[in-house]
Amino acid sequence: MAKIKICGLREKEDIEFLIQFSVDYVGFIMYPKSPRYVGNRLKDLLSLEIKAKKVVVFVDPSYEEVKKALDYGAHLIQLHGNEPLDFAKKIGLERVIKAFRVKNKGFNLKDLKPWKKAYAILLDTFIKDLPGGTGKTFNWEIAKKVVSEGYKIFLAGGINLDNALNAVKAVNPYALDISSGLEASPGKKDHEKIKKLFILLNF
């Protein structure tokens, strides 16, 4: 069964609620334009005790910003912008999840090849001027093809209670990345939806 990453967390009580579940990754957004931006709360949120790996999500950050997140206790850095490979290598590719935004036509698998040694590849839906958190699905046949090429894939983009099980069956990703699909409002998780997700996926 796919691992689970719950992203866009902003509230301490939501993270504490997740401790009872087998969540594998928790994600914190450090993109100021996002409604899920954690800003100067990042240090406190990363200090909370949870078994899940802590992922900090950036869009074209400086190395200093990334270094600070790692110093605060981030396990992984998710890059959602136009960051070059050399920047990721400076961080350490083994600590980088590199996001690619997928159009339903014209996605080139060759673009992924330089990133094969990254911790993982994240596939999200392409929407102009929106680097992530779209809440929209894309053609999962593309994701299925990427998985078949041997990539470790986090599948994002519109995953929710209605399609999570089908996403696992159809794509067989390494992990599902879910944010808006488990929310009561941007940055505030719906605890009942989280319970239902783990029941649905038999965790």
mmCIF file of C-alpha atoms in Angstrom:
data_model
loop_
_atom_site.group_PDB
_atom_site.id
_atom_site.type_symbol
_atom_site.label_atom_id
_atom_site.label_comp_id
_atom_site.label_asym_id
_atom_site.label_seq_id
_atom_site.Cartn_x
_atom_site.Cartn_y
_atom_site.Cartn_z
ATOM 1 C CA MET A 1 0.000 0.000 0.000
ATOM 2 C CA ALA A 2 1.176 3.541 -0.729
ATOM 3 C CA LYS A 3 2.662 5.680 1.999
ATOM 4 C CA ILE A 4 0.773 8.792 3.059
ATOM 5 C CA LYS A 5 1.983 12.395 3.107
ATOM 6 C CA ILE A 6 -0.355 14.954 4.609
ATOM 7 C CA CYS A 7 0.712 18.392 3.464
ATOM 8 C CA GLY A 8 -0.241 21.982 4.153
ATOM 9 C CA LEU A 9 -0.242 21.603 7.931
ATOM 10 C CA ARG A 10 -0.351 24.821 9.953
ATOM 11 C CA GLU A 11 -1.970 23.937 13.263
ATOM 12 C CA LYS A 12 -0.276 22.263 16.222
ATOM 13 C CA GLU A 13 -3.483 20.387 17.124
ATOM 14 C CA ASP A 14 -3.673 18.874 13.642
ATOM 15 C CA ILE A 15 -0.160 17.475 13.923
ATOM 16 C CA GLU A 16 -0.871 16.128 17.400
ATOM 17 C CA PHE A 17 -4.041 14.497 16.071
ATOM 18 C CA LEU A 18 -1.998 12.692 13.388
ATOM 19 C CA ILE A 19 0.209 10.961 15.965
ATOM 20 C CA GLN A 20 -2.389 8.172 16.363
ATOM 21 C CA PHE A 21 -2.272 7.297 12.653
ATOM 22 C CA SER A 22 0.359 5.679 10.458
ATOM 23 C CA VAL A 23 1.105 8.843 8.513
ATOM 24 C CA ASP A 24 4.528 8.633 6.886
ATOM 25 C CA TYR A 25 5.210 12.263 5.970
ATOM 26 C CA VAL A 26 3.935 15.641 7.112
ATOM 27 C CA GLY A 27 4.415 18.737 4.977
ATOM 28 C CA PHE A 28 4.844 22.414 5.849
ATOM 29 C CA ILE A 29 4.550 25.153 3.225
ATOM 30 C CA MET A 30 7.114 27.954 3.118
ATOM 31 C CA TYR A 31 5.686 29.738 0.083
ATOM 32 C CA PRO A 32 4.342 33.140 1.203
ATOM 33 C CA LYS A 33 1.583 33.273 -1.438
ATOM 34 C CA SER A 34 0.055 30.013 -0.225
ATOM 35 C CA PRO A 35 -2.912 30.111 2.182
ATOM 36 C CA ARG A 36 -1.096 27.291 3.995
ATOM 37 C CA TYR A 37 2.098 29.286 4.542
ATOM 38 C CA VAL A 38 3.545 28.676 8.017
ATOM 39 C CA GLY A 39 6.128 31.477 8.056
ATOM 40 C CA ASN A 40 7.826 32.033 11.395
ATOM 41 C CA ARG A 41 5.850 29.167 12.970
ATOM 42 C CA LEU A 42 8.028 26.648 11.137
ATOM 43 C CA LYS A 43 10.523 26.107 13.959
ATOM 44 C CA ASP A 44 7.791 25.355 16.516
ATOM 45 C CA LEU A 45 5.925 23.024 14.163
ATOM 46 C CA LEU A 46 9.077 21.099 13.277
ATOM 47 C CA SER A 47 9.862 20.672 16.978
ATOM 48 C CA LEU A 48 6.686 18.654 17.595
ATOM 49 C CA GLU A 49 7.262 14.954 18.279
ATOM 50 C CA ILE A 50 5.844 12.759 15.526
ATOM 51 C CA LYS A 51 7.233 9.630 13.862
ATOM 52 C CA ALA A 52 6.466 10.917 10.370
ATOM 53 C CA LYS A 53 9.242 12.446 8.282
ATOM 54 C CA LYS A 54 8.947 16.234 8.212
ATOM 55 C CA VAL A 55 8.969 17.819 4.753
ATOM 56 C CA VAL A 56 9.355 21.553 4.172
ATOM 57 C CA VAL A 57 8.027 22.818 0.847
ATOM 58 C CA PHE A 58 9.701 25.742 -0.933
ATOM 59 C CA VAL A 59 9.315 27.569 -4.234
ATOM 60 C CA ASP A 60 12.656 28.906 -5.517
ATOM 61 C CA PRO A 61 14.169 29.425 -2.047
ATOM 62 C CA SER A 62 17.618 30.666 -1.130
ATOM 63 C CA TYR A 63 20.043 28.107 0.230
ATOM 64 C CA GLU A 64 19.978 29.964 3.545
ATOM 65 C CA GLU A 65 16.216 29.395 3.843
ATOM 66 C CA VAL A 66 16.640 25.691 3.169
ATOM 67 C CA LYS A 67 19.559 25.406 5.593
ATOM 68 C CA LYS A 68 17.469 27.029 8.336
ATOM 69 C CA ALA A 69 14.645 24.515 7.791
ATOM 70 C CA LEU A 70 17.110 21.621 8.011
ATOM 71 C CA ASP A 71 18.637 23.093 11.163
ATOM 72 C CA TYR A 72 15.127 23.290 12.659
ATOM 73 C CA GLY A 73 14.640 19.569 12.094
ATOM 74 C CA ALA A 74 13.291 19.067 8.572
ATOM 75 C CA HIS A 75 14.077 15.624 7.196
ATOM 76 C CA LEU A 76 13.327 16.445 3.567
ATOM 77 C CA ILE A 77 13.086 19.517 1.353
ATOM 78 C CA GLN A 78 10.428 19.642 -1.362
ATOM 79 C CA LEU A 79 11.273 21.944 -4.264
ATOM 80 C CA HIS A 80 8.278 23.241 -6.206
ATOM 81 C CA GLY A 81 9.843 25.953 -8.366
ATOM 82 C CA ASN A 82 12.489 26.200 -11.069
ATOM 83 C CA GLU A 83 15.355 25.148 -8.848
ATOM 84 C CA PRO A 84 18.360 23.854 -10.817
ATOM 85 C CA LEU A 85 19.861 20.449 -10.191
ATOM 86 C CA ASP A 86 23.047 21.999 -8.782
ATOM 87 C CA PHE A 87 20.991 23.733 -6.089
ATOM 88 C CA ALA A 88 19.443 20.404 -5.096
ATOM 89 C CA LYS A 89 22.876 18.785 -5.045
ATOM 90 C CA LYS A 90 24.057 21.470 -2.627
ATOM 91 C CA ILE A 91 21.195 20.491 -0.315
ATOM 92 C CA GLY A 92 21.887 16.804 -0.924
ATOM 93 C CA LEU A 93 19.790 15.009 -3.536
ATOM 94 C CA GLU A 94 18.975 12.273 -1.042
ATOM 95 C CA ARG A 95 17.056 14.893 0.977
ATOM 96 C CA VAL A 96 15.164 16.433 -1.959
ATOM 97 C CA ILE A 97 11.679 15.729 -3.290
ATOM 98 C CA LYS A 98 11.478 17.490 -6.644
ATOM 99 C CA ALA A 99 8.020 18.499 -7.841
ATOM 100 C CA PHE A 100 6.979 18.499 -11.485
ATOM 101 C CA ARG A 101 3.716 20.016 -12.682
ATOM 102 C CA VAL A 102 2.023 17.800 -15.230
ATOM 103 C CA LYS A 103 0.036 18.946 -18.238
ATOM 104 C CA ASN A 104 -2.273 16.316 -19.687
ATOM 105 C CA LYS A 105 -0.438 16.664 -22.995
ATOM 106 C CA GLY A 106 3.223 17.152 -23.672
ATOM 107 C CA PHE A 107 4.796 15.862 -20.465
ATOM 108 C CA ASN A 108 8.354 14.761 -21.217
ATOM 109 C CA LEU A 109 9.754 11.960 -19.077
ATOM 110 C CA LYS A 110 13.263 13.014 -20.109
ATOM 111 C CA ASP A 111 12.889 16.042 -17.840
ATOM 112 C CA LEU A 112 12.867 13.690 -14.857
ATOM 113 C CA LYS A 113 16.059 11.814 -15.699
ATOM 114 C CA PRO A 114 18.556 14.238 -14.058
ATOM 115 C CA TRP A 115 16.547 13.921 -10.845
ATOM 116 C CA LYS A 116 16.525 10.138 -10.639
ATOM 117 C CA LYS A 117 18.834 10.168 -7.602
ATOM 118 C CA ALA A 118 16.595 12.556 -5.679
ATOM 119 C CA TYR A 119 14.750 11.163 -2.667
ATOM 120 C CA ALA A 120 11.590 11.178 -4.793
ATOM 121 C CA ILE A 121 9.703 12.890 -7.604
ATOM 122 C CA LEU A 122 6.368 14.561 -6.878
ATOM 123 C CA LEU A 123 3.824 14.887 -9.664
ATOM 124 C CA ASP A 124 1.206 17.626 -9.352
ATOM 125 C CA THR A 125 -1.254 19.205 -11.758
ATOM 126 C CA PHE A 126 -0.086 22.071 -13.959
ATOM 127 C CA ILE A 127 -2.088 25.255 -13.516
ATOM 128 C CA LYS A 128 -0.555 28.482 -14.789
ATOM 129 C CA ASP A 129 0.899 30.745 -12.070
ATOM 130 C CA LEU A 130 0.134 28.183 -9.359
ATOM 131 C CA PRO A 131 3.225 26.219 -8.256
ATOM 132 C CA GLY A 132 1.250 23.652 -6.249
ATOM 133 C CA GLY A 133 -1.753 22.987 -4.075
ATOM 134 C CA THR A 134 -4.051 22.950 -7.082
ATOM 135 C CA GLY A 135 -6.687 20.569 -5.735
ATOM 136 C CA LYS A 136 -7.068 19.302 -9.308
ATOM 137 C CA THR A 137 -6.189 15.895 -10.728
ATOM 138 C CA PHE A 138 -4.270 15.233 -13.929
ATOM 139 C CA ASN A 139 -4.187 12.257 -16.277
ATOM 140 C CA TRP A 140 -2.950 9.438 -14.051
ATOM 141 C CA GLU A 141 -1.840 7.418 -17.068
ATOM 142 C CA ILE A 142 1.137 9.782 -17.166
ATOM 143 C CA ALA A 143 1.923 9.058 -13.513
ATOM 144 C CA LYS A 144 1.522 5.340 -14.151
ATOM 145 C CA LYS A 145 4.084 5.585 -16.963
ATOM 146 C CA VAL A 146 6.529 7.437 -14.704
ATOM 147 C CA VAL A 147 6.139 4.741 -12.020
ATOM 148 C CA SER A 148 6.749 2.044 -14.651
ATOM 149 C CA GLU A 149 10.060 3.758 -15.487
ATOM 150 C CA GLY A 150 11.246 3.071 -11.947
ATOM 151 C CA TYR A 151 10.742 6.464 -10.344
ATOM 152 C CA LYS A 152 9.775 6.835 -6.697
ATOM 153 C CA ILE A 153 6.631 8.928 -7.038
ATOM 154 C CA PHE A 154 4.598 11.073 -4.667
ATOM 155 C CA LEU A 155 1.231 11.494 -6.395
ATOM 156 C CA ALA A 156 -0.389 14.876 -5.685
ATOM 157 C CA GLY A 157 -3.141 16.972 -7.194
ATOM 158 C CA GLY A 158 -6.727 16.625 -6.070
ATOM 159 C CA ILE A 159 -6.361 13.452 -3.999
ATOM 160 C CA ASN A 160 -9.327 13.080 -1.627
ATOM 161 C CA LEU A 161 -11.573 10.487 0.033
ATOM 162 C CA ASP A 162 -13.430 9.851 -3.211
ATOM 163 C CA ASN A 163 -10.393 8.935 -5.303
ATOM 164 C CA ALA A 164 -7.548 7.963 -2.926
ATOM 165 C CA LEU A 165 -8.089 4.215 -3.181
ATOM 166 C CA ASN A 166 -8.471 4.399 -6.941
ATOM 167 C CA ALA A 167 -5.256 6.453 -7.148
ATOM 168 C CA VAL A 168 -3.352 3.711 -5.343
ATOM 169 C CA LYS A 169 -4.813 0.982 -7.554
ATOM 170 C CA ALA A 170 -4.432 2.883 -10.819
ATOM 171 C CA VAL A 171 -0.960 4.361 -10.344
ATOM 172 C CA ASN A 172 0.772 2.336 -7.621
ATOM 173 C CA PRO A 173 2.720 5.387 -6.418
ATOM 174 C CA TYR A 174 5.263 5.280 -3.640
ATOM 175 C CA ALA A 175 3.110 7.776 -1.733
ATOM 176 C CA LEU A 176 -0.087 9.784 -1.915
ATOM 177 C CA ASP A 177 0.343 13.482 -1.161
ATOM 178 C CA ILE A 178 -2.888 14.951 0.205
ATOM 179 C CA SER A 179 -3.592 18.504 1.321
ATOM 180 C CA SER A 180 -6.832 20.251 0.356
ATOM 181 C CA GLY A 181 -8.670 16.920 0.175
ATOM 182 C CA LEU A 182 -8.439 16.621 3.981
ATOM 183 C CA GLU A 183 -9.216 20.207 4.903
ATOM 184 C CA ALA A 184 -12.021 22.013 6.645
ATOM 185 C CA SER A 185 -10.460 25.252 5.337
ATOM 186 C CA PRO A 186 -7.019 26.101 3.873
ATOM 187 C CA GLY A 187 -4.420 25.075 6.449
ATOM 188 C CA LYS A 188 -6.978 23.585 8.861
ATOM 189 C CA LYS A 189 -7.447 19.840 8.628
ATOM 190 C CA ASP A 190 -10.778 18.056 8.992
ATOM 191 C CA HIS A 191 -10.134 15.355 11.590
ATOM 192 C CA GLU A 192 -13.122 13.288 10.503
ATOM 193 C CA LYS A 193 -11.806 13.175 6.934
ATOM 194 C CA ILE A 194 -8.401 12.055 8.197
ATOM 195 C CA LYS A 195 -10.024 9.222 10.186
ATOM 196 C CA LYS A 196 -11.985 8.131 7.123
ATOM 197 C CA LEU A 197 -8.844 8.167 4.958
ATOM 198 C CA PHE A 198 -6.983 5.764 7.208
ATOM 199 C CA ILE A 199 -10.019 3.494 7.482
ATOM 200 C CA LEU A 200 -10.379 3.568 3.699
ATOM 201 C CA LEU A 201 -6.759 2.637 3.136
ATOM 202 C CA ASN A 202 -6.765 0.060 5.962
ATOM 203 C CA PHE A 203 -4.094 1.727 8.092
#
